[in-house]
């Protein structure tokens, strides 16, 4: 419990700092907006590009762990999407808002929480499986969410002009999203075997270093601006899907459907049991939908994971 708290507490402290900055008005709304904009259009895309461009893709040839992890992820994404699409008072029948809520229900904080926790309880033998999963984690879910949200935006815009969906504009808007572009361009560089020159690699590393820190501060600042009383049920719903339903489905899929080795089952379940990743808020911010629910879900699931992650460790025999 103490070790998990030591891993999660920096996330909470940085979000609290952002909350205080906004609540105490140490930075005004314009300054916070500028901070968010530069974070989401420069720092985070540079961070994602460099990680994808330099990731080890040699292990992606094993499809079974990928299927055991991502099939439940897609099921939970579909569950979150459907519940929001049918029930949310503000985003009912809104594809973009439902997609962003679905992301908050299925996207794991694998780098900041999952990686150090698994290294702590399992060791280096977990690394190949971790990299196998996280390589396409952001790419798949961000692209899926952004594509759905972009289709909603373009449909609304074109319907007001008496037109149908322009699929060329839709593809352009999806690909030019800074977050998606950073991931896809990094994957392309990696797939082509291009080595990034040190002259470029070092600035990219430096741009990526403050990315998560600034994202957490922006997340905390956003919570200070939102009244989340009407979102409590959906915050609890997203957190429950993320921390309970998703890891349970991964466990059943990995152990009983694909009959994977115990080590692989343990790693996949812990990765899926991590709290909602802060990058889900980046997508909500990017598309200007469901920001208060997603921001709060990140914080609530992170706090709740202090309790749920030890329970999963006990279940898996890793406590």
mmCIF file with all atom_site columns, N, CA and C in Angstrom, residues 20-85:
data_model
loop_
_atom_site.group_PDB
_atom_site.id
_atom_site.type_symbol
_atom_site.label_atom_id
_atom_site.label_alt_id
_atom_site.label_comp_id
_atom_site.label_asym_id
_atom_site.label_entity_id
_atom_site.label_seq_id
_atom_site.pdbx_PDB_ins_code
_atom_site.Cartn_x
_atom_site.Cartn_y
_atom_site.Cartn_z
_atom_site.occupancy
_atom_site.B_iso_or_equiv
_atom_site.pdbx_formal_charge
_atom_site.auth_seq_id
_atom_site.auth_comp_id
_atom_site.auth_asym_id
_atom_site.auth_atom_id
_atom_site.pdbx_PDB_model_num
ATOM 1   N N  . UNK A 1 20 ? -4.804  24.664  -6.880  1.00 0.00 ? 20 UNK A N  1
ATOM 2   C CA . UNK A 1 20 ? -4.516  25.853  -6.068  1.00 0.00 ? 20 UNK A CA 1
ATOM 3   C C  . UNK A 1 20 ? -4.170  27.057  -6.940  1.00 0.00 ? 20 UNK A C  1
ATOM 4   N N  . UNK A 1 21 ? -3.425  26.808  -8.021  1.00 0.00 ? 21 UNK A N  1
ATOM 5   C CA . UNK A 1 21 ? -3.069  27.901  -8.930  1.00 0.00 ? 21 UNK A CA 1
ATOM 6   C C  . UNK A 1 21 ? -4.320  28.571  -9.477  1.00 0.00 ? 21 UNK A C  1
ATOM 7   N N  . UNK A 1 22 ? -5.297  27.755  -9.853  1.00 0.00 ? 22 UNK A N  1
ATOM 8   C CA . UNK A 1 22 ? -6.528  28.307  -10.410 1.00 0.00 ? 22 UNK A CA 1
ATOM 9   C C  . UNK A 1 22 ? -7.427  28.888  -9.319  1.00 0.00 ? 22 UNK A C  1
ATOM 10  N N  . UNK A 1 23 ? -7.545  28.181  -8.194  1.00 0.00 ? 23 UNK A N  1
ATOM 11  C CA . UNK A 1 23 ? -8.456  28.602  -7.132  1.00 0.00 ? 23 UNK A CA 1
ATOM 12  C C  . UNK A 1 23 ? -7.980  29.891  -6.473  1.00 0.00 ? 23 UNK A C  1
ATOM 13  N N  . UNK A 1 24 ? -6.666  29.993  -6.273  1.00 0.00 ? 24 UNK A N  1
ATOM 14  C CA . UNK A 1 24 ? -6.089  31.189  -5.652  1.00 0.00 ? 24 UNK A CA 1
ATOM 15  C C  . UNK A 1 24 ? -5.797  32.290  -6.669  1.00 0.00 ? 24 UNK A C  1
ATOM 16  N N  . UNK A 1 25 ? -6.050  31.970  -7.945  1.00 0.00 ? 25 UNK A N  1
ATOM 17  C CA . UNK A 1 25 ? -5.823  32.906  -9.047  1.00 0.00 ? 25 UNK A CA 1
ATOM 18  C C  . UNK A 1 25 ? -4.376  33.396  -9.099  1.00 0.00 ? 25 UNK A C  1
ATOM 19  N N  . UNK A 1 26 ? -3.444  32.464  -8.842  1.00 0.00 ? 26 UNK A N  1
ATOM 20  C CA . UNK A 1 26 ? -2.034  32.792  -9.026  1.00 0.00 ? 26 UNK A CA 1
ATOM 21  C C  . UNK A 1 26 ? -1.741  33.018  -10.507 1.00 0.00 ? 26 UNK A C  1
ATOM 22  N N  . UNK A 1 27 ? -2.522  32.364  -11.366 1.00 0.00 ? 27 UNK A N  1
ATOM 23  C CA . UNK A 1 27 ? -2.523  32.644  -12.798 1.00 0.00 ? 27 UNK A CA 1
ATOM 24  C C  . UNK A 1 27 ? -3.961  32.920  -13.204 1.00 0.00 ? 27 UNK A C  1
ATOM 25  N N  . UNK A 1 28 ? -4.167  33.933  -14.050 1.00 0.00 ? 28 UNK A N  1
ATOM 26  C CA . UNK A 1 28 ? -5.537  34.230  -14.475 1.00 0.00 ? 28 UNK A CA 1
ATOM 27  C C  . UNK A 1 28 ? -5.974  33.272  -15.583 1.00 0.00 ? 28 UNK A C  1
ATOM 28  N N  . UNK A 1 29 ? -7.222  33.391  -16.009 1.00 0.00 ? 29 UNK A N  1
ATOM 29  C CA . UNK A 1 29 ? -7.772  32.448  -16.988 1.00 0.00 ? 29 UNK A CA 1
ATOM 30  C C  . UNK A 1 29 ? -7.000  32.488  -18.305 1.00 0.00 ? 29 UNK A C  1
ATOM 31  N N  . UNK A 1 30 ? -6.602  33.678  -18.729 1.00 0.00 ? 30 UNK A N  1
ATOM 32  C CA . UNK A 1 30 ? -5.847  33.803  -19.968 1.00 0.00 ? 30 UNK A CA 1
ATOM 33  C C  . UNK A 1 30 ? -4.494  33.113  -19.884 1.00 0.00 ? 30 UNK A C  1
ATOM 34  N N  . UNK A 1 31 ? -3.821  33.262  -18.749 1.00 0.00 ? 31 UNK A N  1
ATOM 35  C CA . UNK A 1 31 ? -2.520  32.612  -18.567 1.00 0.00 ? 31 UNK A CA 1
ATOM 36  C C  . UNK A 1 31 ? -2.662  31.096  -18.501 1.00 0.00 ? 31 UNK A C  1
ATOM 37  N N  . UNK A 1 32 ? -3.694  30.622  -17.796 1.00 0.00 ? 32 UNK A N  1
ATOM 38  C CA . UNK A 1 32 ? -3.937  29.178  -17.738 1.00 0.00 ? 32 UNK A CA 1
ATOM 39  C C  . UNK A 1 32 ? -4.304  28.620  -19.107 1.00 0.00 ? 32 UNK A C  1
ATOM 40  N N  . UNK A 1 33 ? -5.078  29.385  -19.872 1.00 0.00 ? 33 UNK A N  1
ATOM 41  C CA . UNK A 1 33 ? -5.435  28.949  -21.217 1.00 0.00 ? 33 UNK A CA 1
ATOM 42  C C  . UNK A 1 33 ? -4.193  28.838  -22.097 1.00 0.00 ? 33 UNK A C  1
ATOM 43  N N  . UNK A 1 34 ? -3.282  29.809  -21.962 1.00 0.00 ? 34 UNK A N  1
ATOM 44  C CA . UNK A 1 34 ? -2.027  29.760  -22.721 1.00 0.00 ? 34 UNK A CA 1
ATOM 45  C C  . UNK A 1 34 ? -1.172  28.577  -22.317 1.00 0.00 ? 34 UNK A C  1
ATOM 46  N N  . UNK A 1 35 ? -1.129  28.303  -20.996 1.00 0.00 ? 35 UNK A N  1
ATOM 47  C CA . UNK A 1 35 ? -0.371  27.151  -20.507 1.00 0.00 ? 35 UNK A CA 1
ATOM 48  C C  . UNK A 1 35 ? -0.941  25.850  -21.067 1.00 0.00 ? 35 UNK A C  1
ATOM 49  N N  . UNK A 1 36 ? -2.269  25.720  -21.062 1.00 0.00 ? 36 UNK A N  1
ATOM 50  C CA . UNK A 1 36 ? -2.902  24.517  -21.602 1.00 0.00 ? 36 UNK A CA 1
ATOM 51  C C  . UNK A 1 36 ? -2.639  24.373  -23.098 1.00 0.00 ? 36 UNK A C  1
ATOM 52  N N  . UNK A 1 37 ? -2.726  25.481  -23.810 1.00 0.00 ? 37 UNK A N  1
ATOM 53  C CA . UNK A 1 37 ? -2.551  25.424  -25.260 1.00 0.00 ? 37 UNK A CA 1
ATOM 54  C C  . UNK A 1 37 ? -1.152  24.975  -25.640 1.00 0.00 ? 37 UNK A C  1
ATOM 55  N N  . UNK A 1 38 ? -0.132  25.539  -25.017 1.00 0.00 ? 38 UNK A N  1
ATOM 56  C CA . UNK A 1 38 ? 1.236   25.154  -25.359 1.00 0.00 ? 38 UNK A CA 1
ATOM 57  C C  . UNK A 1 38 ? 1.532   23.727  -24.903 1.00 0.00 ? 38 UNK A C  1
ATOM 58  N N  . UNK A 1 39 ? 0.895   23.293  -23.816 1.00 0.00 ? 39 UNK A N  1
ATOM 59  C CA . UNK A 1 39 ? 1.080   21.917  -23.344 1.00 0.00 ? 39 UNK A CA 1
ATOM 60  C C  . UNK A 1 39 ? 0.510   20.920  -24.339 1.00 0.00 ? 39 UNK A C  1
ATOM 61  N N  . UNK A 1 40 ? -0.718  21.192  -24.815 1.00 0.00 ? 40 UNK A N  1
ATOM 62  C CA . UNK A 1 40 ? -1.427  20.224  -25.644 1.00 0.00 ? 40 UNK A CA 1
ATOM 63  C C  . UNK A 1 40 ? -1.050  20.289  -27.122 1.00 0.00 ? 40 UNK A C  1
ATOM 64  N N  . UNK A 1 41 ? -0.429  21.392  -27.553 1.00 0.00 ? 41 UNK A N  1
ATOM 65  C CA . UNK A 1 41 ? -0.069  21.511  -28.967 1.00 0.00 ? 41 UNK A CA 1
ATOM 66  C C  . UNK A 1 41 ? 1.422   21.364  -29.226 1.00 0.00 ? 41 UNK A C  1
ATOM 67  N N  . UNK A 1 42 ? 2.263   21.473  -28.171 1.00 0.00 ? 42 UNK A N  1
ATOM 68  C CA . UNK A 1 42 ? 3.714   21.367  -28.372 1.00 0.00 ? 42 UNK A CA 1
ATOM 69  C C  . UNK A 1 42 ? 4.324   20.285  -27.487 1.00 0.00 ? 42 UNK A C  1
ATOM 70  N N  . UNK A 1 43 ? 4.197   20.431  -26.171 1.00 0.00 ? 43 UNK A N  1
ATOM 71  C CA . UNK A 1 43 ? 4.913   19.544  -25.255 1.00 0.00 ? 43 UNK A CA 1
ATOM 72  C C  . UNK A 1 43 ? 4.431   18.094  -25.356 1.00 0.00 ? 43 UNK A C  1
ATOM 73  N N  . UNK A 1 44 ? 3.118   17.880  -25.260 1.00 0.00 ? 44 UNK A N  1
ATOM 74  C CA . UNK A 1 44 ? 2.587   16.518  -25.306 1.00 0.00 ? 44 UNK A CA 1
ATOM 75  C C  . UNK A 1 44 ? 2.805   15.872  -26.672 1.00 0.00 ? 44 UNK A C  1
ATOM 76  N N  . UNK A 1 45 ? 2.505   16.549  -27.797 1.00 0.00 ? 45 UNK A N  1
ATOM 77  C CA . UNK A 1 45 ? 2.806   15.924  -29.096 1.00 0.00 ? 45 UNK A CA 1
ATOM 78  C C  . UNK A 1 45 ? 4.280   15.573  -29.274 1.00 0.00 ? 45 UNK A C  1
ATOM 79  N N  . UNK A 1 46 ? 5.187   16.437  -28.800 1.00 0.00 ? 46 UNK A N  1
ATOM 80  C CA . UNK A 1 46 ? 6.622   16.124  -28.894 1.00 0.00 ? 46 UNK A CA 1
ATOM 81  C C  . UNK A 1 46 ? 6.961   14.906  -28.046 1.00 0.00 ? 46 UNK A C  1
ATOM 82  N N  . UNK A 1 47 ? 6.368   14.816  -26.857 1.00 0.00 ? 47 UNK A N  1
ATOM 83  C CA . UNK A 1 47 ? 6.575   13.676  -25.964 1.00 0.00 ? 47 UNK A CA 1
ATOM 84  C C  . UNK A 1 47 ? 6.100   12.379  -26.628 1.00 0.00 ? 47 UNK A C  1
ATOM 85  N N  . UNK A 1 48 ? 4.899   12.412  -27.212 1.00 0.00 ? 48 UNK A N  1
ATOM 86  C CA . UNK A 1 48 ? 4.336   11.219  -27.851 1.00 0.00 ? 48 UNK A CA 1
ATOM 87  C C  . UNK A 1 48 ? 5.118   10.833  -29.103 1.00 0.00 ? 48 UNK A C  1
ATOM 88  N N  . UNK A 1 49 ? 5.508   11.826  -29.901 1.00 0.00 ? 49 UNK A N  1
ATOM 89  C CA . UNK A 1 49 ? 6.276   11.543  -31.116 1.00 0.00 ? 49 UNK A CA 1
ATOM 90  C C  . UNK A 1 49 ? 7.589   10.837  -30.776 1.00 0.00 ? 49 UNK A C  1
ATOM 91  N N  . UNK A 1 50 ? 8.315   11.369  -29.816 1.00 0.00 ? 50 UNK A N  1
ATOM 92  C CA . UNK A 1 50 ? 9.621   10.807  -29.495 1.00 0.00 ? 50 UNK A CA 1
ATOM 93  C C  . UNK A 1 50 ? 9.493   9.402   -28.918 1.00 0.00 ? 50 UNK A C  1
ATOM 94  N N  . UNK A 1 51 ? 8.486   9.187   -28.075 1.00 0.00 ? 51 UNK A N  1
ATOM 95  C CA . UNK A 1 51 ? 8.285   7.849   -27.504 1.00 0.00 ? 51 UNK A CA 1
ATOM 96  C C  . UNK A 1 51 ? 7.939   6.827   -28.581 1.00 0.00 ? 51 UNK A C  1
ATOM 97  N N  . UNK A 1 52 ? 7.067   7.213   -29.514 1.00 0.00 ? 52 UNK A N  1
ATOM 98  C CA . UNK A 1 52 ? 6.676   6.280   -30.560 1.00 0.00 ? 52 UNK A CA 1
ATOM 99  C C  . UNK A 1 52 ? 7.822   6.064   -31.556 1.00 0.00 ? 52 UNK A C  1
ATOM 100 N N  . UNK A 1 53 ? 8.577   7.096   -31.847 1.00 0.00 ? 53 UNK A N  1
ATOM 101 C CA . UNK A 1 53 ? 9.663   6.987   -32.820 1.00 0.00 ? 53 UNK A CA 1
ATOM 102 C C  . UNK A 1 53 ? 10.795  6.110   -32.311 1.00 0.00 ? 53 UNK A C  1
ATOM 103 N N  . UNK A 1 54 ? 10.967  6.055   -30.990 1.00 0.00 ? 54 UNK A N  1
ATOM 104 C CA . UNK A 1 54 ? 12.087  5.308   -30.409 1.00 0.00 ? 54 UNK A CA 1
ATOM 105 C C  . UNK A 1 54 ? 11.645  4.029   -29.706 1.00 0.00 ? 54 UNK A C  1
ATOM 106 N N  . UNK A 1 55 ? 10.342  3.665   -29.776 1.00 0.00 ? 55 UNK A N  1
ATOM 107 C CA . UNK A 1 55 ? 9.850   2.457   -29.104 1.00 0.00 ? 55 UNK A CA 1
ATOM 108 C C  . UNK A 1 55 ? 10.380  1.204   -29.806 1.00 0.00 ? 55 UNK A C  1
ATOM 109 N N  . UNK A 1 56 ? 10.527  0.140   -29.041 1.00 0.00 ? 56 UNK A N  1
ATOM 110 C CA . UNK A 1 56 ? 10.946  -1.152  -29.591 1.00 0.00 ? 56 UNK A CA 1
ATOM 111 C C  . UNK A 1 56 ? 9.708   -1.882  -30.101 1.00 0.00 ? 56 UNK A C  1
ATOM 112 N N  . UNK A 1 57 ? 9.573   -1.973  -31.419 1.00 0.00 ? 57 UNK A N  1
ATOM 113 C CA . UNK A 1 57 ? 8.405   -2.609  -32.019 1.00 0.00 ? 57 UNK A CA 1
ATOM 114 C C  . UNK A 1 57 ? 8.626   -4.082  -32.341 1.00 0.00 ? 57 UNK A C  1
ATOM 115 N N  . UNK A 1 58 ? 9.782   -4.601  -31.972 1.00 0.00 ? 58 UNK A N  1
ATOM 116 C CA . UNK A 1 58 ? 10.100  -5.983  -32.349 1.00 0.00 ? 58 UNK A CA 1
ATOM 117 C C  . UNK A 1 58 ? 9.203   -7.001  -31.661 1.00 0.00 ? 58 UNK A C  1
ATOM 118 N N  . UNK A 1 59 ? 8.622   -6.636  -30.529 1.00 0.00 ? 59 UNK A N  1
ATOM 119 C CA . UNK A 1 59 ? 7.819   -7.598  -29.759 1.00 0.00 ? 59 UNK A CA 1
ATOM 120 C C  . UNK A 1 59 ? 6.352   -7.605  -30.152 1.00 0.00 ? 59 UNK A C  1
ATOM 121 N N  . UNK A 1 60 ? 5.944   -6.760  -31.131 1.00 0.00 ? 60 UNK A N  1
ATOM 122 C CA . UNK A 1 60 ? 4.519   -6.682  -31.461 1.00 0.00 ? 60 UNK A CA 1
ATOM 123 C C  . UNK A 1 60 ? 4.045   -7.849  -32.313 1.00 0.00 ? 60 UNK A C  1
ATOM 124 N N  . UNK A 1 61 ? 4.929   -8.826  -32.559 1.00 0.00 ? 61 UNK A N  1
ATOM 125 C CA . UNK A 1 61 ? 4.567   -9.959  -33.401 1.00 0.00 ? 61 UNK A CA 1
ATOM 126 C C  . UNK A 1 61 ? 3.722   -10.985 -32.663 1.00 0.00 ? 61 UNK A C  1
ATOM 127 N N  . UNK A 1 62 ? 3.637   -10.894 -31.340 1.00 0.00 ? 62 UNK A N  1
ATOM 128 C CA . UNK A 1 62 ? 2.833   -11.848 -30.573 1.00 0.00 ? 62 UNK A CA 1
ATOM 129 C C  . UNK A 1 62 ? 1.425   -11.290 -30.399 1.00 0.00 ? 62 UNK A C  1
ATOM 130 N N  . UNK A 1 63 ? 0.436   -11.836 -31.110 1.00 0.00 ? 63 UNK A N  1
ATOM 131 C CA . UNK A 1 63 ? -0.903  -11.232 -31.090 1.00 0.00 ? 63 UNK A CA 1
ATOM 132 C C  . UNK A 1 63 ? -1.742  -11.593 -29.870 1.00 0.00 ? 63 UNK A C  1
ATOM 133 N N  . UNK A 1 64 ? -1.424  -12.691 -29.173 1.00 0.00 ? 64 UNK A N  1
ATOM 134 C CA . UNK A 1 64 ? -2.321  -13.153 -28.110 1.00 0.00 ? 64 UNK A CA 1
ATOM 135 C C  . UNK A 1 64 ? -2.383  -12.188 -26.920 1.00 0.00 ? 64 UNK A C  1
ATOM 136 N N  . UNK A 1 65 ? -1.245  -11.736 -26.348 1.00 0.00 ? 65 UNK A N  1
ATOM 137 C CA . UNK A 1 65 ? -1.355  -10.748 -25.262 1.00 0.00 ? 65 UNK A CA 1
ATOM 138 C C  . UNK A 1 65 ? -2.039  -9.466  -25.708 1.00 0.00 ? 65 UNK A C  1
ATOM 139 N N  . UNK A 1 66 ? -1.794  -9.070  -26.962 1.00 0.00 ? 66 UNK A N  1
ATOM 140 C CA . UNK A 1 66 ? -2.448  -7.862  -27.480 1.00 0.00 ? 66 UNK A CA 1
ATOM 141 C C  . UNK A 1 66 ? -3.963  -8.057  -27.494 1.00 0.00 ? 66 UNK A C  1
ATOM 142 N N  . UNK A 1 67 ? -4.411  -9.211  -28.005 1.00 0.00 ? 67 UNK A N  1
ATOM 143 C CA . UNK A 1 67 ? -5.853  -9.490  -28.048 1.00 0.00 ? 67 UNK A CA 1
ATOM 144 C C  . UNK A 1 67 ? -6.436  -9.580  -26.647 1.00 0.00 ? 67 UNK A C  1
ATOM 145 N N  . UNK A 1 68 ? -5.720  -10.231 -25.726 1.00 0.00 ? 68 UNK A N  1
ATOM 146 C CA . UNK A 1 68 ? -6.222  -10.409 -24.362 1.00 0.00 ? 68 UNK A CA 1
ATOM 147 C C  . UNK A 1 68 ? -6.378  -9.077  -23.639 1.00 0.00 ? 68 UNK A C  1
ATOM 148 N N  . UNK A 1 69 ? -5.580  -8.087  -24.015 1.00 0.00 ? 69 UNK A N  1
ATOM 149 C CA . UNK A 1 69 ? -5.664  -6.765  -23.385 1.00 0.00 ? 69 UNK A CA 1
ATOM 150 C C  . UNK A 1 69 ? -6.647  -5.863  -24.114 1.00 0.00 ? 69 UNK A C  1
ATOM 151 N N  . UNK A 1 70 ? -6.525  -5.797  -25.438 1.00 0.00 ? 70 UNK A N  1
ATOM 152 C CA . UNK A 1 70 ? -7.263  -4.779  -26.180 1.00 0.00 ? 70 UNK A CA 1
ATOM 153 C C  . UNK A 1 70 ? -8.704  -5.147  -26.489 1.00 0.00 ? 70 UNK A C  1
ATOM 154 N N  . UNK A 1 71 ? -9.051  -6.422  -26.544 1.00 0.00 ? 71 UNK A N  1
ATOM 155 C CA . UNK A 1 71 ? -10.460 -6.769  -26.712 1.00 0.00 ? 71 UNK A CA 1
ATOM 156 C C  . UNK A 1 71 ? -11.299 -6.281  -25.529 1.00 0.00 ? 71 UNK A C  1
ATOM 157 N N  . UNK A 1 72 ? -10.863 -6.526  -24.265 1.00 0.00 ? 72 UNK A N  1
ATOM 158 C CA . UNK A 1 72 ? -11.594 -5.937  -23.137 1.00 0.00 ? 72 UNK A CA 1
ATOM 159 C C  . UNK A 1 72 ? -11.575 -4.413  -23.138 1.00 0.00 ? 72 UNK A C  1
ATOM 160 N N  . UNK A 1 73 ? -10.456 -3.819  -23.561 1.00 0.00 ? 73 UNK A N  1
ATOM 161 C CA . UNK A 1 73 ? -10.392 -2.355  -23.631 1.00 0.00 ? 73 UNK A CA 1
ATOM 162 C C  . UNK A 1 73 ? -11.462 -1.826  -24.580 1.00 0.00 ? 73 UNK A C  1
ATOM 163 N N  . UNK A 1 74 ? -11.583 -2.446  -25.744 1.00 0.00 ? 74 UNK A N  1
ATOM 164 C CA . UNK A 1 74 ? -12.589 -2.008  -26.708 1.00 0.00 ? 74 UNK A CA 1
ATOM 165 C C  . UNK A 1 74 ? -14.006 -2.268  -26.209 1.00 0.00 ? 74 UNK A C  1
ATOM 166 N N  . UNK A 1 75 ? -14.194 -3.369  -25.481 1.00 0.00 ? 75 UNK A N  1
ATOM 167 C CA . UNK A 1 75 ? -15.510 -3.642  -24.891 1.00 0.00 ? 75 UNK A CA 1
ATOM 168 C C  . UNK A 1 75 ? -15.885 -2.564  -23.871 1.00 0.00 ? 75 UNK A C  1
ATOM 169 N N  . UNK A 1 76 ? -14.925 -2.175  -23.030 1.00 0.00 ? 76 UNK A N  1
ATOM 170 C CA . UNK A 1 76 ? -15.193 -1.136  -22.031 1.00 0.00 ? 76 UNK A CA 1
ATOM 171 C C  . UNK A 1 76 ? -15.365 0.230   -22.693 1.00 0.00 ? 76 UNK A C  1
ATOM 172 N N  . UNK A 1 77 ? -14.628 0.467   -23.761 1.00 0.00 ? 77 UNK A N  1
ATOM 173 C CA . UNK A 1 77 ? -14.821 1.702   -24.531 1.00 0.00 ? 77 UNK A CA 1
ATOM 174 C C  . UNK A 1 77 ? -16.252 1.742   -25.069 1.00 0.00 ? 77 UNK A C  1
ATOM 175 N N  . UNK A 1 78 ? -16.694 0.620   -25.624 1.00 0.00 ? 78 UNK A N  1
ATOM 176 C CA . UNK A 1 78 ? -18.060 0.546   -26.158 1.00 0.00 ? 78 UNK A CA 1
ATOM 177 C C  . UNK A 1 78 ? -19.097 0.702   -25.052 1.00 0.00 ? 78 UNK A C  1
ATOM 178 N N  . UNK A 1 79 ? -18.819 0.119   -23.875 1.00 0.00 ? 79 UNK A N  1
ATOM 179 C CA . UNK A 1 79 ? -19.742 0.233   -22.743 1.00 0.00 ? 79 UNK A CA 1
ATOM 180 C C  . UNK A 1 79 ? -19.856 1.681   -22.290 1.00 0.00 ? 79 UNK A C  1
ATOM 181 N N  . UNK A 1 80 ? -18.714 2.351   -22.101 1.00 0.00 ? 80 UNK A N  1
ATOM 182 C CA . UNK A 1 80 ? -18.735 3.752   -21.693 1.00 0.00 ? 80 UNK A CA 1
ATOM 183 C C  . UNK A 1 80 ? -19.433 4.619   -22.730 1.00 0.00 ? 80 UNK A C  1
ATOM 184 N N  . UNK A 1 81 ? -19.152 4.373   -23.996 1.00 0.00 ? 81 UNK A N  1
ATOM 185 C CA . UNK A 1 81 ? -19.775 5.142   -25.078 1.00 0.00 ? 81 UNK A CA 1
ATOM 186 C C  . UNK A 1 81 ? -21.289 4.980   -25.043 1.00 0.00 ? 81 UNK A C  1
ATOM 187 N N  . UNK A 1 82 ? -21.759 3.737   -24.926 1.00 0.00 ? 82 UNK A N  1
ATOM 188 C CA . UNK A 1 82 ? -23.196 3.460   -24.969 1.00 0.00 ? 82 UNK A CA 1
ATOM 189 C C  . UNK A 1 82 ? -23.931 4.077   -23.787 1.00 0.00 ? 82 UNK A C  1
ATOM 190 N N  . UNK A 1 83 ? -23.365 3.931   -22.584 1.00 0.00 ? 83 UNK A N  1
ATOM 191 C CA . UNK A 1 83 ? -24.018 4.485   -21.394 1.00 0.00 ? 83 UNK A CA 1
ATOM 192 C C  . UNK A 1 83 ? -24.117 6.001   -21.480 1.00 0.00 ? 83 UNK A C  1
ATOM 193 N N  . UNK A 1 84 ? -23.034 6.651   -21.923 1.00 0.00 ? 84 UNK A N  1
ATOM 194 C CA . UNK A 1 84 ? -23.063 8.103   -22.048 1.00 0.00 ? 84 UNK A CA 1
ATOM 195 C C  . UNK A 1 84 ? -24.033 8.536   -23.159 1.00 0.00 ? 84 UNK A C  1
ATOM 196 N N  . UNK A 1 85 ? -23.998 7.828   -24.285 1.00 0.00 ? 85 UNK A N  1
ATOM 197 C CA . UNK A 1 85 ? -24.824 8.169   -25.442 1.00 0.00 ? 85 UNK A CA 1
ATOM 198 C C  . UNK A 1 85 ? -26.309 8.070   -25.121 1.00 0.00 ? 85 UNK A C  1
#
